[in-house]
Tab-separated table of C-alpha atoms and ligand atoms in Angstrom:
chain	number	residue	atom	x	y	z
A	1464	MET	CA	58.017	-13.544	-39.217
A	1465	VAL	CA	61.009	-12.818	-41.161
A	1466	ARG	CA	59.457	-13.904	-44.121
A	1467	THR	CA	56.538	-11.467	-43.563
A	1468	LEU	CA	58.775	-8.504	-43.002
A	1469	LEU	CA	60.897	-9.403	-46.107
A	1470	VAL	CA	57.830	-9.646	-48.274
A	1471	ARG	CA	56.535	-6.575	-46.830
A	1472	GLY	CA	59.861	-4.792	-47.411
A	1473	LEU	CA	60.036	-5.806	-51.001
A	1474	LEU	CA	56.565	-4.797	-51.957
A	1475	LEU	CA	56.715	-1.407	-49.912
A	1476	GLY	CA	60.046	-0.753	-51.418
A	1477	LEU	CA	58.789	-1.205	-54.975
A	1478	LEU	CA	55.694	1.076	-54.292
A	1479	ALA	CA	57.835	3.806	-52.681
A	1480	GLY	CA	60.265	3.510	-55.431
A	1481	LEU	CA	57.350	4.282	-57.969
A	1482	VAL	CA	56.290	7.097	-55.859
A	1483	ALA	CA	59.866	8.627	-56.084
A	1484	GLY	CA	59.838	7.887	-59.798
A	1485	VAL	CA	56.634	9.980	-59.895
A	1486	PHE	CA	58.513	12.849	-58.275
A	1487	ALA	CA	61.826	12.537	-60.175
A	1488	PHE	CA	59.647	12.484	-63.360
A	1489	ALA	CA	57.781	15.675	-62.641
A	1490	VAL	CA	60.556	17.659	-60.920
A	1491	GLY	CA	63.764	16.039	-62.261
A	1492	GLU	CA	63.150	15.218	-66.001
A	1493	PRO	CA	63.038	18.755	-66.980
A	1494	ARG	CA	66.273	19.309	-65.552
A	1495	ILE	CA	67.952	16.444	-67.181
A	1496	ASP	CA	66.604	17.863	-70.586
A	1497	ASP	CA	67.968	21.099	-69.943
A	1498	ALA	CA	71.507	19.549	-69.079
A	1499	ILE	CA	71.391	17.386	-72.337
A	1500	ALA	CA	70.472	20.346	-74.442
A	1501	LEU	CA	73.521	22.377	-73.033
A	1502	GLU	CA	75.500	19.244	-73.731
A	1503	ASN	CA	74.376	19.052	-77.302
A	1504	ALA	CA	74.784	22.720	-77.879
A	1505	ALA	CA	78.427	22.275	-76.498
A	1506	ALA	CA	79.223	19.481	-78.772
A	1507	ALA	CA	77.878	21.092	-81.757
A	1508	PRO	CA	80.582	22.112	-84.288
A	1509	GLY	CA	82.636	25.360	-83.737
A	1510	HIS	CA	81.352	25.213	-80.217
A	1511	GLY	CA	84.292	23.846	-78.083
A	1512	ALA	CA	83.997	20.415	-79.799
A	1513	ALA	CA	87.507	20.132	-80.009
A	1514	ALA	CA	87.977	20.052	-76.206
A	1515	GLU	CA	86.066	16.762	-76.099
A	1516	PRO	CA	87.624	14.941	-79.012
A	1517	GLU	CA	86.471	11.264	-78.570
A	1518	SER	CA	84.353	10.838	-75.540
A	1519	ALA	CA	81.392	12.634	-76.355
A	1520	THR	CA	80.771	10.840	-79.682
A	1521	HIS	CA	82.017	7.436	-79.677
A	1522	GLY	CA	79.363	4.615	-79.333
A	1523	HIS	CA	79.463	1.579	-77.212
A	1524	GLU	CA	79.906	-0.840	-80.275
A	1525	SER	CA	83.144	0.829	-81.364
A	1526	GLY	CA	85.258	1.459	-78.205
A	1527	THR	CA	87.469	-1.022	-76.531
A	1528	HIS	CA	86.257	-3.289	-73.769
A	1529	GLU	CA	87.516	-1.873	-70.528
A	1530	GLN	CA	86.956	1.807	-71.131
A	1531	GLU	CA	83.439	1.380	-72.388
A	1532	THR	CA	81.906	3.849	-70.329
A	1533	GLY	CA	82.133	7.256	-72.091
A	1534	LYS	CA	79.071	8.001	-74.127
A	1535	HIS	CA	76.377	10.161	-74.201
A	1536	GLU	CA	75.060	9.444	-77.524
A	1537	HIS	CA	71.325	9.775	-76.317
A	1538	GLY	CA	68.899	8.562	-78.980
A	1539	GLU	CA	71.108	5.838	-80.455
A	1540	GLU	CA	70.779	2.857	-78.216
A	1541	VAL	CA	68.062	4.042	-76.045
A	1542	SER	CA	65.773	6.955	-76.814
A	1543	ARG	CA	64.855	9.846	-74.350
A	1544	GLY	CA	61.439	8.596	-74.115
A	1545	THR	CA	62.470	5.021	-73.241
A	1546	GLN	CA	64.974	6.590	-70.665
A	1547	LYS	CA	62.173	8.456	-69.136
A	1548	ALA	CA	60.421	5.239	-68.926
A	1549	GLY	CA	63.470	3.488	-67.569
A	1550	LEU	CA	63.412	5.878	-64.821
A	1551	PHE	CA	60.468	4.155	-63.295
A	1552	LEU	CA	62.249	0.841	-63.809
A	1553	ALA	CA	65.144	2.341	-61.998
A	1554	THR	CA	63.469	3.693	-59.030
A	1555	GLY	CA	61.068	0.698	-58.734
A	1556	LEU	CA	64.019	-1.938	-58.782
A	1557	TYR	CA	66.037	0.368	-56.456
A	1558	GLY	CA	63.099	0.431	-54.088
A	1559	LEU	CA	62.678	-3.362	-54.195
A	1560	ALA	CA	66.504	-3.941	-53.466
A	1561	VAL	CA	66.576	-1.418	-50.743
A	1562	GLY	CA	63.128	-2.419	-49.228
A	1563	GLY	CA	64.341	-5.963	-48.913
A	1564	VAL	CA	67.671	-5.122	-47.169
A	1565	PHE	CA	65.966	-2.708	-45.094
A	1566	ALA	CA	63.365	-5.330	-43.984
A	1567	LEU	CA	65.995	-7.817	-42.842
A	1568	ALA	CA	68.154	-5.098	-41.022
A	1569	PHE	CA	64.817	-4.180	-39.362
A	1570	ALA	CA	64.123	-7.754	-38.272
A	1571	GLY	CA	67.502	-7.890	-36.856
A	1572	LEU	CA	67.367	-4.552	-35.095
A	1573	ARG	CA	63.710	-5.355	-33.763
A	1574	GLY	CA	63.830	-5.683	-29.977
A	1575	ARG	CA	67.578	-5.148	-29.828
A	1576	VAL	CA	68.188	-1.575	-31.017
A	1577	GLY	CA	66.197	1.453	-31.283
A	1578	PRO	CA	62.468	2.321	-30.308
A	1579	ARG	CA	60.117	-0.475	-28.920
A	1580	SER	CA	57.325	0.075	-31.236
A	1581	ASP	CA	57.532	-1.209	-34.833
A	1582	ALA	CA	56.046	1.981	-36.332
A	1583	ALA	CA	58.643	3.932	-34.551
A	1584	LEU	CA	61.415	1.734	-35.165
A	1585	ALA	CA	60.639	1.727	-38.984
A	1586	LEU	CA	60.605	5.683	-39.223
A	1587	ALA	CA	63.753	5.918	-37.107
A	1588	ALA	CA	65.600	3.318	-39.147
A	1589	ALA	CA	64.427	4.998	-42.370
A	1590	GLY	CA	65.597	8.398	-41.287
A	1591	THR	CA	68.769	7.126	-40.191
A	1592	ALA	CA	69.543	5.271	-43.387
A	1593	PHE	CA	68.599	8.255	-45.216
A	1594	ALA	CA	71.088	10.373	-43.119
A	1595	ALA	CA	73.865	7.639	-43.464
A	1596	VAL	CA	73.492	6.192	-46.837
A	1597	ILE	CA	72.181	9.299	-48.779
A	1598	VAL	CA	73.007	12.402	-46.896
A	1599	VAL	CA	76.558	11.787	-46.138
A	1600	PRO	CA	77.853	10.672	-49.423
A	1601	PHE	CA	75.657	13.419	-51.147
A	1602	LEU	CA	77.584	16.175	-49.147
A	1603	LYS	CA	80.984	15.024	-50.238
A	1604	TYR	CA	79.997	13.848	-53.803
A	1605	PRO	CA	76.666	15.465	-54.631
A	1606	ALA	CA	74.801	14.146	-57.680
A	1607	ASN	CA	75.450	15.455	-61.055
A	1608	PRO	CA	73.186	16.047	-64.017
A	1609	PRO	CA	74.304	14.225	-67.364
A	1610	ALA	CA	76.797	16.317	-69.017
A	1611	VAL	CA	78.667	16.897	-65.872
A	1612	GLY	CA	81.479	14.415	-64.984
A	1613	ASP	CA	84.327	12.796	-66.820
A	1614	PRO	CA	83.565	9.364	-68.287
A	1615	GLU	CA	87.131	8.324	-67.568
A	1616	THR	CA	86.910	8.629	-63.845
A	1617	ILE	CA	83.474	6.811	-63.301
A	1618	ASN	CA	85.000	3.718	-61.437
A	1619	THR	CA	87.080	6.092	-59.174
A	1620	ARG	CA	84.028	8.213	-58.504
A	1621	THR	CA	81.958	5.077	-57.803
A	1622	LEU	CA	84.393	3.590	-55.380
A	1623	LEU	CA	84.667	7.009	-53.545
A	1624	TYR	CA	80.994	7.155	-53.457
A	1625	LEU	CA	80.696	3.555	-51.957
A	1626	ALA	CA	83.520	4.755	-49.429
A	1627	MET	CA	81.326	7.525	-48.088
A	1628	ILE	CA	78.281	5.115	-47.939
A	1629	GLY	CA	80.688	2.977	-45.594
A	1630	VAL	CA	81.645	6.062	-43.614
A	1631	GLY	CA	78.185	6.842	-43.032
A	1632	LEU	CA	77.113	3.265	-41.804
A	1633	LEU	CA	80.226	3.076	-39.609
A	1634	SER	CA	79.530	6.406	-38.162
A	1635	THR	CA	75.963	5.349	-37.342
A	1636	ALA	CA	77.243	2.330	-35.683
A	1637	ILE	CA	79.795	4.436	-33.582
A	1638	ALA	CA	76.891	7.012	-32.657
A	1639	VAL	CA	74.502	4.081	-31.617
A	1640	THR	CA	77.222	2.548	-29.454
A	1641	THR	CA	78.011	5.855	-27.869
A	1642	ALA	CA	74.409	6.685	-27.192
A	1643	ARG	CA	74.134	3.295	-25.514
A	1644	SER	CA	77.388	3.483	-23.215
A	1645	VAL	CA	76.897	7.233	-22.193
A	1646	ARG	CA	75.085	7.532	-18.820
A	1647	GLY	CA	73.462	10.959	-17.566
A	1648	GLY	CA	70.274	11.138	-19.352
A	1649	PRO	CA	69.233	12.491	-22.859
A	1650	TRP	CA	71.043	15.893	-22.280
A	1651	ALA	CA	74.112	13.908	-22.344
A	1652	ARG	CA	73.282	11.020	-24.673
A	1653	TRP	CA	72.031	12.782	-27.566
A	1654	PRO	CA	74.841	15.473	-28.075
A	1655	ALA	CA	77.362	12.639	-27.547
A	1656	ALA	CA	75.595	10.442	-30.235
A	1657	VAL	CA	75.387	13.391	-32.719
A	1658	LEU	CA	79.111	14.000	-32.030
A	1659	ALA	CA	80.034	10.629	-32.493
A	1660	PHE	CA	78.327	10.703	-35.777
A	1661	VAL	CA	79.575	13.893	-37.261
A	1662	VAL	CA	83.345	13.847	-36.267
A	1663	PRO	CA	83.968	10.742	-38.299
A	1664	VAL	CA	82.197	11.941	-41.143
A	1665	ALA	CA	83.805	15.124	-41.037
A	1666	VAL	CA	87.182	13.709	-40.862
A	1667	ALA	CA	86.637	11.330	-43.785
A	1668	SER	CA	85.357	14.009	-46.044
A	1669	LEU	CA	88.466	16.029	-45.345
A	1670	LEU	CA	90.662	13.014	-46.072
A	1671	LEU	CA	88.994	11.785	-49.216
A	1672	PRO	CA	89.795	13.392	-52.325
A	1673	THR	CA	87.413	16.074	-53.975
A	1674	VAL	CA	85.750	15.644	-57.338
A	1675	ASP	CA	85.398	18.847	-59.392
A	1676	GLU	CA	84.242	17.910	-62.903
A	1677	VAL	CA	81.667	20.569	-63.661
A	1678	PRO	CA	82.541	21.986	-67.171
A	1679	ASP	CA	83.464	25.757	-67.113
A	1680	GLY	CA	80.244	27.779	-67.780
A	1681	PHE	CA	77.886	25.187	-66.858
A	1682	PRO	CA	74.873	27.321	-65.146
A	1683	ALA	CA	75.301	27.144	-61.344
A	1684	THR	CA	71.471	27.355	-61.049
A	1685	LEU	CA	70.784	24.434	-63.053
A	1686	LEU	CA	73.407	22.316	-61.067
A	1687	TRP	CA	71.748	23.325	-57.832
A	1688	GLN	CA	68.232	22.598	-58.845
A	1689	PHE	CA	69.327	19.181	-60.272
A	1690	ARG	CA	71.287	18.217	-56.818
A	1691	ILE	CA	68.261	19.452	-54.555
A	1692	THR	CA	65.885	17.526	-56.849
A	1693	SER	CA	68.092	14.460	-56.747
A	1694	LEU	CA	68.220	14.825	-52.878
A	1695	GLY	CA	64.542	15.398	-53.040
A	1696	THR	CA	63.933	11.984	-55.045
A	1697	GLN	CA	65.705	10.198	-52.297
A	1698	LEU	CA	63.943	11.925	-49.618
A	1699	VAL	CA	60.384	11.112	-51.172
A	1700	PHE	CA	61.549	7.436	-51.319
A	1701	TRP	CA	62.759	7.195	-47.770
A	1702	ALA	CA	59.832	9.075	-46.296
A	1703	SER	CA	57.331	7.151	-48.126
A	1704	PHE	CA	58.968	3.736	-47.572
A	1705	GLY	CA	59.405	4.468	-43.706
A	1706	THR	CA	55.945	5.619	-43.426
A	1707	LEU	CA	54.436	2.626	-45.370
A	1708	PHE	CA	56.518	0.224	-43.602
A	1709	GLY	CA	55.661	1.665	-40.220
A	1710	TRP	CA	52.066	1.930	-40.952
A	1711	PHE	CA	51.862	-1.664	-42.325
A	1712	CYS	CA	53.703	-2.936	-38.903
A	1713	ASP	CA	51.137	-1.009	-36.883
A	1714	ARG	CA	48.301	-2.401	-38.761
A	1715	ALA	CA	49.730	-5.802	-38.259
A	1716	ALA	CA	50.121	-5.325	-34.644
A	1717	ARG	CA	46.558	-4.268	-34.191
A	1718	ALA	CA	45.207	-7.407	-36.003
A	1719	PRO	CA	44.413	-10.311	-33.831
A	1720	ALA	CA	47.737	-11.867	-32.502
A	1721	PRO	CA	48.657	-15.215	-34.221
A	1722	ALA	CA	49.217	-18.151	-32.217
A	1723	PRO	CA	52.644	-18.429	-30.624
A	1724	ALA	CA	55.019	-20.390	-32.736
B	1206	MET	CA	54.741	-8.477	-25.753
B	1207	SER	CA	56.693	-5.478	-25.066
B	1208	THR	CA	59.680	-7.236	-23.292
B	1209	LEU	CA	62.961	-7.417	-25.188
B	1210	SER	CA	62.894	-11.236	-25.278
B	1211	ALA	CA	59.452	-11.454	-26.714
B	1212	ARG	CA	60.242	-9.031	-29.391
B	1213	HIS	CA	63.395	-9.913	-30.803
B	1214	ILE	CA	63.711	-12.378	-33.460
B	1215	PRO	CA	66.345	-15.298	-32.790
B	1216	LEU	CA	69.225	-15.070	-35.016
B	1217	SER	CA	68.716	-18.907	-36.108
B	1218	HIS	CA	65.529	-17.632	-37.743
B	1219	LEU	CA	67.131	-14.598	-39.380
B	1220	VAL	CA	70.117	-16.284	-40.896
B	1221	PRO	CA	68.633	-18.336	-43.727
B	1222	TRP	CA	66.970	-15.249	-44.893
B	1223	LEU	CA	70.301	-13.453	-45.029
B	1224	LEU	CA	70.972	-15.377	-48.302
B	1225	ALA	CA	68.660	-12.936	-49.992
B	1226	VAL	CA	71.143	-10.144	-49.284
B	1227	PRO	CA	73.595	-10.775	-52.041
B	1228	ALA	CA	70.825	-11.031	-54.473
B	1229	LEU	CA	69.273	-7.699	-53.349
B	1230	LEU	CA	72.761	-6.217	-53.415
B	1231	LEU	CA	73.379	-7.560	-57.193
B	1232	LEU	CA	70.221	-5.986	-58.036
B	1233	GLY	CA	70.970	-2.658	-56.550
B	1234	TYR	CA	74.454	-2.929	-58.206
B	1235	LEU	CA	72.871	-3.453	-61.699
B	1236	VAL	CA	70.421	-0.569	-61.235
B	1237	LEU	CA	72.819	1.830	-59.907
B	1238	MET	CA	76.379	0.931	-60.718
B	1239	ASP	CA	76.664	-1.565	-63.655
B	1240	ASN	CA	78.531	-0.041	-66.483
B	1241	GLY	CA	78.043	-3.343	-68.861
B	1242	ALA	CA	80.615	-5.273	-66.986
B	1243	VAL	CA	78.352	-7.597	-65.061
B	1244	SER	CA	75.045	-7.265	-66.954
B	1245	GLN	CA	77.043	-7.968	-70.298
B	1246	THR	CA	74.296	-6.072	-72.367
B	1247	GLY	CA	76.829	-3.535	-73.598
B	1248	GLY	CA	75.622	-0.717	-71.515
B	1249	TYR	CA	71.922	-1.175	-72.615
B	1250	LEU	CA	70.809	-1.546	-68.876
B	1251	HIS	CA	72.909	1.563	-67.986
B	1252	GLU	CA	71.430	3.742	-70.710
B	1253	LEU	CA	68.029	2.512	-69.904
B	1254	MET	CA	68.261	3.353	-66.359
B	1255	HIS	CA	70.239	6.456	-66.842
B	1256	ASP	CA	67.944	9.098	-65.876
B	1257	GLY	CA	67.285	6.978	-62.598
B	1258	ARG	CA	70.926	6.702	-61.766
B	1259	HIS	CA	71.444	10.493	-62.172
B	1260	LEU	CA	68.402	11.439	-60.123
B	1261	LEU	CA	68.948	8.729	-57.473
B	1262	GLY	CA	72.355	10.828	-57.071
B	1263	VAL	CA	74.805	7.764	-57.843
B	1264	PRO	CA	78.052	8.580	-59.958
B	1265	CYS	CA	77.460	8.529	-63.681
B	1266	HIS	CA	78.504	10.241	-66.640
C	1801	LIG	ZN1	76.122	7.112	-67.515
């Protein structure tokens, strides 16, 4: 049973990752190209290159070991064409990893928390995961295109991002516990659950430091388009994965029941 | 079939499979967050999956 769910999660996660990759390729790559074009224009001689002395140009080979993060010499190690193919590798492997973890969480939740039907549970769990793990960190630390962000702060930003994922998961647990303990029907339960989710997220967002590394003069429209596209990529992934996983569960349930183990 | 006891999977069935979780999290880390420290490829993986990292919304450069 667990094995079946895990295999299903891995395969459907991979598939949904590739679907999200198609969306990201079609809608997102033009935005990335625009951002890189701006970055290259800014790095051109006599156009503010002095403001970015070392970080924009030094390669991986040359630098010290621990701060080996600052580079954007696209076309040196990996060409843009290869990076665009790498996009599908990234979203596919992301889907594989997420799908596997989701399937095991699903196996644990099944019959304990959430809707009784597998299909409804799959959709509810995917929607909840999207809200907790994607939307919550996005609201505080939204996605940035290349050319936005200080390479020196990547470790700090990664930790803050992980902290917001933790906040999202913890708030979900608080909301579920609240929903289960409140009496008085759905009109009491739902607002209580939403409040129990939103309040910790809002408090954490206010307490955690803000990151503002958008360069002066970076077009606001391009930033907005990139951020929406990034959120859209995750939405495509979670919507297709939740639907596929639920659909396969539903199909399996309609098949003749296996002999009880 | 629809009763809780019939539908939930006993924890004893679930626990051995949880060993897959660290491997899956490592894979996610390599795709989304590694900057060469774990993969030891000098940032090659980072650059290869760079567009994916940005479009999946994780912090990058
Ligand atoms: Zn990067």
